[in-house]
Amino acid sequence: MRVSSFGYLTRQGLKNLWRNRMMTLASVSVLTACLLIVGIAMLLTANLNRVVEYVESENEFKAFVVKEDDYLIQQLENGLLVLDESALPEESAAEEPTESVTEEESASEAEESDTAKKDQKDTEKTASETTSQTEEESAGSEPAKEGSTVTVDELALAKEQFDWDGFCANLQSQIQSISNVEDVSFVSKDEGIESMKDQLGDQAELLDDYEGEENPLNDSFTIRVKDLTKLSDTIEQVSGLEGIETVSAANSVAKTLTQIRHIVNVAGWSLVAALAIVSLVIITNTIRASIFSRRKELNIMSYVGATKSFIRFPFVVEGICLGLISAVIAYGLITLGYTAVMNKLLGQQTGWLGSAIQSLIPYSQIALEMGIFFLASSVLIGVIGSTISIRSHIKV
Amino acid sequence: MIELVDVSLKYDNETTAVDHLNLKVDPGEFVFVVGPSGAGKSSIIKLLLRERIPTSGTVKVNGYDLKRIKKRAIPKFRRTLGVVFQDFRLIPNMTVFDNVAFALRVTDASAKYIKQRVPYILDLMGLQEKAKRYPHELSGGEQQRVALARALVNDPPMIIADEPTGNVDPELSYEIVTLLKKINECGTTVVMVTHEHEIVRYFGGRTISIEQGRIVFDGQIGGHDEG
């Protein structure tokens, strides 16, 4: 096709727009509205994703380990832990505790921890010896807990023989092996009370009584997850582990955000699909009207030997132009609207909302993407819409 | 050149519009096709323009076998024909110039050639003054001359005129046919369909009479200027 013909046909297409200006106006308004809705949905989704990403990046939850005493009592009651009662305290300390979970540890690790354990056990032993000796006569045969068959003696012996640290280390490696877990850190109950004291500051001494044996806290794990969307699954997995008492699923904000993001994504795409169909129908109709108003002309064109593409081209131009005009108007409105809203929001940076606003996407960051999307989608819909109309209404 | 061999055309409801028709028109001829309405004249035109495909037989126009021609080649074939209709078929919102230039633009002619060729043809048709007018501002005769200019602008080897005088005042009808005769004298084949026997008798020449889809007469009749 010659450049002059191209120019002529393009002008014909533009003339079509003017000739059917009422139709043009109507369809441009509808298309603009469609693009606006899609644009707003895009901006919402992008911002929501940004916020969710932010929450995700520092997403962690805590899992609390059962109290050592409670665990051991339960194990003894159920006969899962067999005490070597005949052994002398010295010997029993040197022996490996009869707990199956520790077997999973590698040999070198076991060896290393063995020596460490021995030291620890020795100190523990002397401590418990002194206390148990004084208490033996009075409370030796008393149950360690109300309604329990386990005696204080038995519990003390169990504490001596059971490798609690090894148990915790094993739990940690079990949590780490869950696929969605980014990392796990162990916070012992001593560290827990320390951090509480830090938080109390001047009144830290209030907690002095709760240190050591009197510590009411549990040992805990701080767990960071990779994918926030699978948070509830991960929480379930962690709480299912033996030895985990409770899990603090306090991150309901993240959960809600994730749900909202999911809904917005699904709704957004359905909206885009629905509006694409609406736009297609609008363009198809407008082009059809244009074809009907030029029916006579098209008939004459075919008699004087116009080729298919020559006859069709102006209508494709018309379709593209409808799309482009709408895209430009919608883009302008979105730009004005978004910047205005952002300026207004940035003006009132107070409280926690301030930091949320900080994480919103500035328009300059998303402008190019939006522009390209608007142009591409409108041109595409223009071409498809006019082609549909041409195919069904122009017979050459 | 036209060659119809044993051509029949039936419409859906078994009505036979053209019935085993044989016809040959040589290059440079001027032929009147006459007959009452419903005789099949329009059907023959439709066959010649390849608006319809014959039910049987072969139609050859300007070297194209219209039964075998590919859809893509139809525009190229139609450029070898200049067509004039009873209702002019001018585009109402285009000037006279644009209406004529239109037929050239369709053939992808250069802007320069269009600027040069269109005024020449308008001049030939005596329309040089009307180039910027719109069709509705012209008389029937003038409109038909614009249509004729459009048919001629591509310099086709054949002109097919379907009742070109039907919507034109009687005195102007002769003017139109005179123009067609002049065009024919320059070597262009002209086939003119009409039901106005007076015109045929006036101009004379080869005349084909059609009735009920068959040729009932094909021969020379003397015009006033020849006899």
Coordinates of C-alpha atoms in Angstrom, one line a residue:
Chain A
M1 CA 0.0 0.0 0.0
R2 CA 1.2 3.5 -0.9
V3 CA 1.9 6.0 1.8
S4 CA -0.6 8.3 0.1
S5 CA -3.2 5.6 0.2
F6 CA -2.4 4.9 3.8
G7 CA -2.9 8.5 4.6
Y8 CA -6.1 8.6 2.6
L9 CA -7.5 5.6 4.4
T10 CA -6.5 6.8 7.8
R11 CA -8.3 10.1 7.1
Q12 CA -11.3 8.1 6.0
G13 CA -11.2 6.3 9.3
L14 CA -11.0 9.6 11.2
K15 CA -13.9 10.9 9.1
N16 CA -15.9 7.9 10.1
L17 CA -15.4 8.9 13.7
W18 CA -16.7 12.4 13.0
R19 CA -19.5 11.3 10.9
N20 CA -20.8 9.0 13.6
R21 CA -19.9 11.5 16.4
M22 CA -22.7 10.6 18.6
M23 CA -21.8 7.0 18.5
T24 CA -18.2 7.9 18.9
L25 CA -18.9 10.0 22.0
A26 CA -21.1 7.3 23.5
S27 CA -18.5 4.5 23.0
V28 CA -15.6 6.6 24.1
S29 CA -17.4 7.4 27.3
V30 CA -18.1 3.8 28.0
L31 CA -14.6 2.7 27.1
T32 CA -13.1 5.4 29.2
A33 CA -15.3 4.3 32.1
C34 CA -14.1 0.7 31.6
L35 CA -10.5 1.7 31.5
L36 CA -10.9 3.9 34.6
I37 CA -12.4 1.0 36.5
V38 CA -9.6 -1.3 35.4
G39 CA -7.0 1.3 36.2
I40 CA -8.3 1.9 39.7
A41 CA -8.4 -1.9 40.2
M42 CA -4.8 -2.1 39.0
L43 CA -3.7 0.7 41.4
L44 CA -5.5 -0.9 44.3
T45 CA -4.0 -4.3 43.6
A46 CA -0.5 -2.9 43.2
N47 CA -0.7 -1.0 46.5
L48 CA -2.3 -3.9 48.3
N49 CA 0.4 -6.2 47.1
R50 CA 3.0 -3.7 48.3
V51 CA 1.5 -3.6 51.8
V52 CA 1.2 -7.3 52.0
E53 CA 4.8 -7.7 50.8
Y54 CA 5.8 -5.4 53.6
V55 CA 3.9 -7.3 56.2
E56 CA 5.3 -10.5 54.8
S57 CA 8.9 -9.3 55.0
E58 CA 8.7 -9.1 58.7
N59 CA 6.3 -11.9 59.3
E60 CA 7.0 -14.1 62.2
F61 CA 5.0 -16.0 64.9
K62 CA 5.9 -17.7 68.1
A63 CA 5.5 -21.3 69.1
F64 CA 5.7 -22.2 72.8
V65 CA 7.3 -25.4 74.1
V66 CA 5.5 -27.3 76.9
K67 CA 6.9 -26.8 80.3
E68 CA 9.6 -29.3 81.1
D69 CA 7.9 -30.6 84.3
D70 CA 4.6 -31.1 82.6
Y71 CA 6.2 -32.9 79.7
L72 CA 8.2 -35.3 81.9
I73 CA 5.2 -36.1 84.1
Q74 CA 3.1 -37.0 81.1
Q75 CA 5.9 -39.1 79.7
L76 CA 6.4 -41.0 82.9
E77 CA 2.7 -41.6 83.4
N78 CA 2.4 -43.0 79.9
G79 CA 5.4 -45.2 80.5
L80 CA 7.2 -43.6 77.6
L81 CA 10.1 -42.6 79.7
V82 CA 11.7 -45.4 81.7
L83 CA 13.9 -44.3 84.6
D84 CA 17.0 -46.0 85.4
E85 CA 16.2 -46.0 89.2
S86 CA 18.8 -48.5 90.2
A87 CA 21.6 -46.4 88.8
L88 CA 23.5 -44.2 91.1
P89 CA 23.3 -40.5 90.4
E90 CA 26.9 -40.3 89.2
E91 CA 26.5 -43.1 86.8
S92 CA 23.2 -42.0 85.5
A93 CA 24.6 -38.6 84.7
A94 CA 27.2 -40.1 82.5
E95 CA 24.7 -42.3 80.6
E96 CA 22.8 -41.3 77.5
P97 CA 19.2 -40.5 78.4
T98 CA 16.6 -43.1 77.2
E99 CA 14.9 -40.7 74.8
S100 CA 14.3 -41.8 71.3
V101 CA 14.2 -38.3 69.7
T102 CA 17.8 -37.7 70.5
E103 CA 18.9 -40.6 68.3
E104 CA 18.2 -38.5 65.3
E105 CA 21.0 -36.2 66.0
S106 CA 24.3 -36.9 64.2
A107 CA 27.1 -38.6 65.9
S108 CA 29.4 -35.7 66.1
E109 CA 26.7 -33.4 67.4
A110 CA 25.8 -36.0 70.0
E111 CA 29.4 -36.3 71.1
E112 CA 29.8 -32.6 71.4
S113 CA 26.7 -32.1 73.3
D114 CA 27.6 -35.1 75.5
T115 CA 30.5 -33.3 77.1
A116 CA 28.5 -30.2 77.5
K117 CA 25.6 -32.1 79.0
K118 CA 27.9 -33.8 81.4
D119 CA 29.0 -30.6 82.9
Q120 CA 25.5 -29.3 83.0
K121 CA 24.2 -32.4 84.5
D122 CA 26.9 -32.4 87.2
T123 CA 25.9 -28.9 88.3
E124 CA 22.2 -29.8 88.1
K125 CA 22.8 -32.9 90.1
T126 CA 24.5 -31.2 93.0
A127 CA 21.7 -28.6 93.1
S128 CA 19.0 -31.2 93.1
E129 CA 20.9 -33.4 95.6
T130 CA 20.9 -30.6 98.1
T131 CA 17.3 -29.8 97.6
S132 CA 16.0 -33.3 97.4
Q133 CA 18.0 -34.3 100.5
T134 CA 16.2 -31.7 102.6
E135 CA 12.9 -32.4 101.1
E136 CA 13.2 -36.1 100.8
E137 CA 11.7 -37.1 104.2
S138 CA 8.8 -34.7 104.0
A139 CA 7.8 -34.7 100.3
G140 CA 9.8 -37.6 98.8
S141 CA 6.7 -39.8 98.2
E142 CA 4.3 -36.9 97.5
P143 CA 2.9 -36.8 94.0
A144 CA 4.7 -34.2 91.9
K145 CA 1.4 -32.8 90.7
E146 CA -2.1 -33.2 91.9
G147 CA -3.8 -36.3 90.7
S148 CA -0.6 -37.7 89.3
T149 CA 1.0 -41.0 90.1
V150 CA 4.4 -39.5 89.5
T151 CA 6.3 -38.6 92.7
V152 CA 8.5 -35.6 93.2
D153 CA 11.5 -38.0 93.5
E154 CA 10.7 -39.6 90.2
L155 CA 10.3 -36.2 88.5
A156 CA 13.6 -35.0 89.9
L157 CA 15.3 -38.2 88.6
A158 CA 13.7 -37.8 85.3
K159 CA 14.9 -34.2 85.1
E160 CA 18.3 -35.5 85.7
Q161 CA 18.2 -38.2 83.2
F162 CA 16.3 -36.4 80.4
D163 CA 18.2 -34.3 77.9
W164 CA 15.9 -31.2 77.7
D165 CA 18.2 -29.1 75.7
G166 CA 18.6 -31.9 73.2
F167 CA 14.9 -32.2 73.0
C168 CA 14.6 -28.5 72.2
A169 CA 17.3 -28.6 69.7
N170 CA 15.6 -31.5 68.0
L171 CA 12.3 -29.5 67.9
Q172 CA 14.1 -26.6 66.4
S173 CA 15.5 -28.8 63.6
Q174 CA 12.0 -30.3 63.0
I175 CA 10.5 -26.8 62.6
Q176 CA 13.3 -25.8 60.4
S177 CA 12.6 -28.7 58.1
I178 CA 9.0 -27.4 57.4
S179 CA 9.2 -26.2 53.8
N180 CA 7.6 -22.8 54.4
V181 CA 9.8 -21.9 57.3
E182 CA 12.4 -19.2 56.6
D183 CA 14.2 -19.5 59.9
V184 CA 13.7 -20.5 63.5
S185 CA 15.3 -19.1 66.6
F186 CA 15.1 -20.5 70.1
V187 CA 14.2 -18.3 72.9
S188 CA 14.7 -20.0 76.3
K189 CA 12.5 -19.1 79.2
D190 CA 15.5 -17.3 80.8
E191 CA 16.0 -15.2 77.8
G192 CA 12.2 -14.6 77.8
I193 CA 12.2 -13.3 81.3
E194 CA 15.3 -11.1 80.5
S195 CA 13.5 -9.5 77.5
M196 CA 10.4 -8.9 79.6
K197 CA 12.6 -7.2 82.2
D198 CA 14.1 -5.1 79.5
Q199 CA 10.7 -4.0 78.5
L200 CA 9.7 -3.1 82.0
G201 CA 12.8 -1.0 82.4
D202 CA 12.7 0.7 85.9
Q203 CA 10.4 -1.8 87.3
A204 CA 12.4 -4.8 86.2
E205 CA 13.0 -5.9 89.7
L206 CA 9.3 -6.9 89.9
L207 CA 10.3 -9.9 87.9
D208 CA 13.3 -10.9 90.0
D209 CA 11.2 -13.5 91.9
Y210 CA 10.4 -15.2 88.6
E211 CA 13.9 -16.1 87.6
G212 CA 15.4 -19.5 87.7
E213 CA 13.3 -22.3 89.0
E214 CA 10.3 -20.0 89.5
N215 CA 10.2 -18.9 85.9
P216 CA 6.6 -19.2 84.8
L217 CA 7.4 -18.7 81.1
N218 CA 7.8 -21.4 78.5
D219 CA 10.7 -21.9 76.2
S220 CA 9.7 -20.7 72.8
F221 CA 10.6 -20.5 69.1
T222 CA 10.4 -17.5 66.9
I223 CA 9.5 -18.6 63.4
R224 CA 9.7 -16.6 60.2
V225 CA 7.7 -17.9 57.2
K226 CA 8.6 -17.5 53.5
D227 CA 5.1 -17.3 52.1
L228 CA 2.5 -15.5 54.1
T229 CA -0.4 -17.1 52.2
K230 CA 0.6 -20.5 53.7
L231 CA 0.8 -19.2 57.2
S232 CA -2.1 -21.1 58.6
D233 CA -0.8 -24.3 57.2
T234 CA 2.6 -23.7 58.7
I235 CA 1.0 -22.8 62.1
E236 CA -0.9 -26.1 61.9
Q237 CA 2.2 -28.1 61.1
V238 CA 4.2 -26.5 63.9
S239 CA 1.5 -26.9 66.5
G240 CA 1.2 -30.5 65.5
L241 CA 4.7 -31.3 66.6
E242 CA 5.2 -33.1 69.9
G243 CA 6.3 -30.8 72.6
I244 CA 4.7 -27.6 71.2
E245 CA 2.1 -26.4 73.5
T246 CA 0.6 -23.3 71.9
V247 CA 1.2 -21.2 68.8
S248 CA 0.6 -17.5 68.9
A249 CA -1.2 -16.8 65.6
A250 CA -1.4 -13.2 66.4
N251 CA -0.7 -12.2 62.8
S252 CA -4.4 -11.9 61.9
V253 CA -3.6 -8.7 60.1
A254 CA -1.4 -10.4 57.7
K255 CA -4.0 -13.2 57.3
T256 CA -6.7 -10.7 56.5
L257 CA -4.5 -8.8 54.1
T258 CA -3.6 -12.0 52.3
Q259 CA -7.3 -12.9 52.0
I260 CA -8.1 -9.4 50.8
R261 CA -5.3 -9.7 48.2
H262 CA -6.6 -13.0 47.0
I263 CA -10.1 -11.6 46.7
V264 CA -8.9 -8.5 45.0
N265 CA -6.8 -10.5 42.5
V266 CA -9.6 -12.8 41.6
A267 CA -12.1 -10.0 41.5
G268 CA -9.7 -7.8 39.6
W269 CA -9.1 -10.3 36.8
S270 CA -12.8 -11.1 36.5
L271 CA -13.5 -7.4 36.3
V272 CA -10.9 -7.0 33.6
A273 CA -12.3 -9.9 31.7
A274 CA -15.9 -8.6 32.0
L275 CA -14.9 -5.1 31.0
A276 CA -12.9 -6.3 28.1
I277 CA -16.1 -8.1 26.8
V278 CA -18.1 -4.9 27.4
S279 CA -15.5 -2.8 25.5
L280 CA -15.5 -5.3 22.7
V281 CA -19.3 -5.2 22.4
I282 CA -19.2 -1.4 22.4
I283 CA -16.5 -1.1 19.7
T284 CA -18.2 -3.8 17.6
N285 CA -21.5 -2.0 17.8
T286 CA -20.0 1.4 16.9
I287 CA -18.1 0.0 14.0
R288 CA -21.2 -1.8 12.8
A289 CA -23.1 1.5 12.9
S290 CA -20.3 3.1 10.9
I291 CA -20.4 0.3 8.4
F292 CA -24.1 0.6 8.0
S293 CA -23.9 4.4 7.4
R294 CA -21.3 3.7 4.7
R295 CA -23.0 0.6 3.2
K296 CA -23.7 2.3 -0.1
E297 CA -20.1 3.5 -0.4
L298 CA -18.8 0.1 0.4
N299 CA -20.9 -1.4 -2.3
I300 CA -19.6 1.1 -4.8
M301 CA -16.0 0.4 -3.6
S302 CA -16.4 -3.2 -4.4
Y303 CA -17.7 -2.4 -7.9
V304 CA -14.8 -0.2 -8.7
G305 CA -12.4 -3.0 -7.6
A306 CA -11.4 -2.1 -4.1
T307 CA -9.5 -4.8 -2.4
K308 CA -10.6 -6.3 0.9
S309 CA -8.0 -4.6 2.9
F310 CA -8.7 -1.3 1.3
I311 CA -12.3 -1.5 2.3
R312 CA -11.6 -2.7 5.8
F313 CA -8.7 -0.5 6.8
P314 CA -10.6 2.7 7.6
F315 CA -12.8 0.7 10.0
V316 CA -9.8 -0.7 11.8
V317 CA -8.4 2.8 12.1
E318 CA -11.8 3.9 13.5
G319 CA -11.7 1.0 16.1
I320 CA -8.1 1.8 17.1
C321 CA -8.9 5.5 17.4
L322 CA -11.9 4.8 19.7
G323 CA -9.6 2.8 21.9
L324 CA -6.8 5.3 21.8
I325 CA -9.0 8.3 22.6
S326 CA -10.5 6.5 25.5
A327 CA -7.1 5.4 26.7
V328 CA -5.7 8.9 26.7
I329 CA -8.7 10.3 28.5
A330 CA -8.7 7.5 31.1
Y331 CA -5.0 7.9 31.6
G332 CA -5.3 11.6 32.2
L333 CA -8.1 11.1 34.7
I334 CA -6.2 8.4 36.5
T335 CA -3.1 10.5 36.7
L336 CA -5.0 13.5 38.1
G337 CA -7.0 11.4 40.5
Y338 CA -4.2 9.3 41.9
T339 CA -1.8 12.2 42.4
A340 CA -4.6 14.2 44.1
V341 CA -5.4 11.4 46.4
M342 CA -1.7 10.7 47.2
N343 CA -1.1 14.4 47.9
K344 CA -4.1 14.5 50.3
L345 CA -2.9 11.4 52.1
L346 CA 0.7 12.5 52.4
G347 CA -0.5 15.7 53.9
Q348 CA -1.9 14.0 57.0
Q349 CA 0.9 11.7 58.2
T350 CA -0.2 10.9 61.7
G351 CA -0.1 7.7 63.7
W352 CA 0.2 4.3 62.2
L353 CA -1.6 5.4 59.0
G354 CA 1.4 7.6 58.2
S355 CA 3.7 4.6 57.9
A356 CA 1.1 2.8 55.9
I357 CA 0.8 5.7 53.5
Q358 CA 4.6 5.7 53.2
S359 CA 4.5 2.3 51.7
L360 CA 2.0 3.3 49.0
I361 CA 3.4 3.4 45.5
P362 CA 4.1 6.9 44.1
Y363 CA 2.5 7.5 40.7
S364 CA 5.7 8.0 38.9
Q365 CA 6.7 4.4 39.7
I366 CA 3.6 3.0 38.1
A367 CA 2.8 5.6 35.4
L368 CA 4.7 4.0 32.6
E369 CA 3.3 0.6 33.3
M370 CA -0.2 2.0 33.4
G371 CA 0.3 3.9 30.2
I372 CA 1.6 0.9 28.3
F373 CA -1.2 -1.2 29.6
F374 CA -3.8 1.3 28.6
L375 CA -2.4 1.8 25.1
A376 CA -1.9 -1.8 24.4
S377 CA -5.2 -3.0 25.7
S378 CA -7.2 -0.3 24.0
V379 CA -5.5 -0.8 20.6
L380 CA -5.9 -4.5 20.9
I381 CA -9.6 -4.2 21.8
G382 CA -10.1 -1.7 19.0
V383 CA -8.5 -4.0 16.4
I384 CA -10.4 -7.1 17.6
G385 CA -13.7 -5.2 17.9
S386 CA -13.5 -3.7 14.5
T387 CA -12.4 -7.0 12.9
I388 CA -15.3 -8.8 14.4
S389 CA -17.7 -6.2 13.0
I390 CA -16.0 -6.1 9.6
R391 CA -16.1 -9.9 9.3
S392 CA -19.8 -10.2 10.0
H393 CA -21.0 -7.1 8.2
I394 CA -18.8 -6.5 5.1
K395 CA -19.3 -8.9 2.3
V396 CA -16.9 -8.3 -0.5
Chain B
M1 CA -14.5 -9.2 -24.6
I2 CA -17.4 -11.2 -23.3
E3 CA -18.0 -14.9 -23.9
L4 CA -21.0 -16.7 -22.5
V5 CA -21.3 -20.4 -23.3
D6 CA -24.5 -22.3 -22.5
V7 CA -25.0 -20.2 -19.4
S8 CA -27.9 -20.8 -17.1
L9 CA -28.7 -19.0 -13.8
K10 CA -31.3 -20.3 -11.4
Y11 CA -32.3 -18.6 -8.2
D12 CA -33.1 -20.6 -5.1
N13 CA -36.8 -21.2 -5.8
E14 CA -36.0 -22.8 -9.2
T15 CA -36.9 -19.7 -11.2
T16 CA -34.7 -19.6 -14.2
A17 CA -33.3 -16.2 -14.8
V18 CA -30.9 -17.1 -17.6
D19 CA -31.6 -20.1 -19.8
H20 CA -28.8 -21.8 -21.8
L21 CA -27.6 -18.5 -23.2
N22 CA -24.8 -18.1 -25.7
L23 CA -23.3 -14.7 -26.4
K24 CA -20.1 -13.2 -27.7
V25 CA -19.1 -9.6 -27.7
D26 CA -15.8 -8.7 -29.4
P27 CA -13.4 -6.0 -28.2
G28 CA -14.4 -2.5 -29.5
E29 CA -18.1 -3.4 -30.1
F30 CA -21.0 -1.3 -29.0
V31 CA -23.9 -3.5 -27.9
F32 CA -27.5 -2.7 -26.8
V33 CA -29.2 -5.3 -24.6
V34 CA -32.9 -4.8 -24.7
G35 CA -35.9 -6.6 -23.3
P36 CA -38.9 -6.2 -21.0
S37 CA -38.3 -6.1 -17.2
G38 CA -37.9 -9.5 -15.7
A39 CA -36.4 -10.9 -18.9
G40 CA -33.1 -11.5 -17.4
K41 CA -31.1 -8.4 -18.3
S42 CA -30.1 -7.6 -14.8
S43 CA -29.1 -11.2 -14.2
I44 CA -26.8 -11.1 -17.1
I45 CA -25.2 -7.9 -15.7
K46 CA -24.8 -9.6 -12.4
L47 CA -23.1 -12.5 -14.1
L48 CA -20.8 -10.1 -16.0
L49 CA -19.8 -8.3 -12.8
R50 CA -19.4 -11.6 -11.0
E51 CA -22.0 -10.7 -8.5
R52 CA -23.4 -14.1 -9.2
I53 CA -21.9 -17.4 -10.4
P54 CA -23.8 -19.2 -13.2
T55 CA -25.6 -22.4 -12.2
S56 CA -24.0 -23.9 -15.3
G57 CA -22.0 -22.8 -18.3
T58 CA -18.9 -20.6 -18.5
V59 CA -18.7 -16.8 -18.3
K60 CA -15.5 -15.2 -19.6
V61 CA -15.0 -11.4 -19.3
N62 CA -11.8 -9.6 -20.3
G63 CA -9.9 -12.8 -20.1
Y64 CA -11.1 -13.9 -16.6
D65 CA -13.1 -17.1 -16.2
L66 CA -15.6 -15.9 -13.7
K67 CA -16.5 -19.3 -12.6
R68 CA -13.0 -20.2 -11.6
I69 CA -11.7 -16.8 -10.5
K70 CA -10.4 -16.7 -6.9
K71 CA -12.0 -14.3 -4.5
R72 CA -8.8 -12.4 -4.1
A73 CA -8.6 -11.7 -7.8
I74 CA -12.1 -10.3 -8.1
P75 CA -11.0 -6.6 -7.3
K76 CA -8.4 -6.9 -10.0
F77 CA -10.9 -8.2 -12.4
R78 CA -13.4 -5.4 -11.6
R79 CA -10.8 -2.8 -12.4
T80 CA -11.0 -3.9 -16.0
L81 CA -14.6 -2.9 -16.1
G82 CA -16.3 0.5 -15.8
V83 CA -19.8 0.2 -14.5
V84 CA -22.6 2.8 -14.7
F85 CA -25.8 2.2 -12.9
Q86 CA -29.3 3.5 -13.3
D87 CA -29.2 5.2 -9.9
F88 CA -25.7 6.6 -10.4
R89 CA -24.5 5.3 -7.1
L90 CA -22.5 8.4 -6.3
I91 CA -21.3 8.9 -2.7
P92 CA -23.4 11.7 -1.4
N93 CA -20.9 13.3 1.0
M94 CA -18.1 13.4 -1.5
T95 CA -17.5 16.1 -4.0
V96 CA -17.6 15.3 -7.7
F97 CA -13.8 15.3 -7.8
D98 CA -13.6 12.8 -4.9
N99 CA -16.3 10.6 -6.3
V100 CA -14.2 10.2 -9.5
A101 CA -10.9 10.1 -7.6
F102 CA -12.3 7.4 -5.5
A103 CA -12.1 4.8 -8.3
L104 CA -8.5 5.7 -8.7
R105 CA -7.6 5.6 -5.1
V106 CA -9.0 2.1 -4.8
T107 CA -6.4 1.0 -7.4
D108 CA -3.6 2.4 -5.2
A109 CA -2.8 5.2 -7.7
S110 CA -0.4 7.9 -6.7
A111 CA -1.7 11.3 -5.4
K112 CA 0.1 13.0 -8.2
Y113 CA -1.6 10.8 -10.9
I114 CA -5.0 11.4 -9.3
K115 CA -4.5 15.2 -9.4
Q116 CA -3.7 15.0 -13.1
R117 CA -6.1 12.3 -14.3
V118 CA -9.4 13.3 -12.6
P119 CA -9.5 16.9 -14.0
Y120 CA -8.8 15.5 -17.4
I121 CA -11.7 13.1 -17.3
L122 CA -14.0 15.7 -15.8
D123 CA -13.1 18.0 -18.6
L124 CA -13.9 15.2 -21.1
M125 CA -17.3 14.9 -19.6
G126 CA -17.9 18.6 -19.5
L127 CA -17.9 18.7 -15.7
Q128 CA -14.8 20.9 -15.1
E129 CA -17.0 23.5 -13.5
K130 CA -18.6 21.1 -11.1
A131 CA -15.6 19.5 -9.5
K132 CA -16.2 20.9 -6.1
R133 CA -20.0 20.4 -6.1
Y134 CA -21.8 17.6 -4.3
P135 CA -24.0 15.1 -6.1
H136 CA -27.2 16.4 -4.7
E137 CA -26.4 19.8 -6.2
L138 CA -26.3 18.4 -9.8
S139 CA -29.0 17.4 -12.2
G140 CA -29.7 13.8 -13.1
G141 CA -27.8 14.1 -16.4
E142 CA -24.9 15.7 -14.7
Q143 CA -24.8 13.0 -12.0
Q144 CA -24.8 10.3 -14.6
R145 CA -21.9 12.0 -16.3
V146 CA -20.0 12.0 -13.0
A147 CA -20.8 8.2 -12.8
L148 CA -19.5 7.8 -16.3
A149 CA -16.4 9.8 -15.5
R150 CA -15.8 7.5 -12.5
A151 CA -16.3 4.4 -14.8
L152 CA -13.8 5.8 -17.3
V153 CA -11.1 7.2 -15.0
N154 CA -9.3 3.8 -14.7
D155 CA -9.3 3.6 -18.5
P156 CA -11.0 0.2 -18.5
P157 CA -11.2 -1.9 -21.8
M158 CA -15.0 -2.3 -21.2
I159 CA -17.9 -0.2 -19.9
I160 CA -21.1 -1.9 -18.7
A161 CA -24.0 0.5 -18.4
D162 CA -27.1 -0.8 -16.7
E163 CA -30.0 1.5 -17.7
P164 CA -27.9 4.6 -17.7
T165 CA -30.7 6.7 -19.0
G166 CA -33.4 5.4 -16.6
N167 CA -33.3 8.3 -14.2
V168 CA -32.3 11.0 -16.7
D169 CA -34.6 13.4 -18.5
P170 CA -35.3 12.1 -22.1
E171 CA -33.5 14.9 -23.9
L172 CA -30.4 14.3 -21.7
S173 CA -30.6 10.6 -22.3
Y174 CA -29.3 11.1 -25.8
E175 CA -26.4 13.1 -24.5
I176 CA -25.4 10.2 -22.3
V177 CA -25.6 7.7 -25.1
T178 CA -23.7 10.0 -27.4
L179 CA -20.9 10.1 -24.8
L180 CA -20.9 6.3 -24.6
K181 CA -20.7 6.2 -28.4
K182 CA -17.7 8.6 -28.3
I183 CA -16.0 6.4 -25.7
N184 CA -16.6 3.4 -27.9
E185 CA -15.0 5.2 -30.8
C186 CA -11.9 5.4 -28.8
G187 CA -11.7 1.6 -28.6
T188 CA -13.6 0.8 -25.5
T189 CA -16.1 -2.0 -25.6
V190 CA -19.5 -0.8 -24.4
V191 CA -22.5 -2.9 -23.3
M192 CA -25.6 -0.9 -22.6
V193 CA -28.7 -2.4 -21.1
T194 CA -31.8 -0.5 -21.7
H195 CA -35.6 -0.9 -22.1
E196 CA -35.9 2.3 -24.1
H197 CA -36.4 1.1 -27.6
E198 CA -36.6 4.6 -29.0
I199 CA -33.0 5.2 -28.0
V200 CA -31.9 1.9 -29.6
R201 CA -33.8 2.8 -32.8
Y202 CA -32.3 6.3 -32.8
F203 CA -28.7 5.1 -32.4
G204 CA -28.8 1.7 -34.1
G205 CA -26.0 -0.9 -34.1
R206 CA -25.8 -4.4 -32.7
T207 CA -28.8 -5.1 -30.6
I208 CA -29.5 -8.2 -28.5
S209 CA -33.1 -8.8 -27.4
I210 CA -33.7 -11.0 -24.3
E211 CA -36.9 -12.6 -23.3
Q212 CA -37.4 -15.1 -20.5
G213 CA -33.7 -15.6 -20.2
R214 CA -33.1 -16.4 -23.8
I215 CA -31.8 -14.4 -26.8
V216 CA -34.6 -13.8 -29.2
F217 CA -32.9 -11.4 -31.5
D218 CA -29.2 -10.6 -32.1
G219 CA -28.4 -8.4 -35.0
Q220 CA -27.7 -5.0 -36.5
I221 CA -30.5 -2.4 -36.6
G222 CA -30.1 0.8 -38.5
G223 CA -29.9 4.0 -36.6
H224 CA -31.1 7.4 -37.9
D225 CA -27.6 8.6 -38.7
E226 CA -26.6 5.4 -40.5
G227 CA -29.7 4.8 -42.5

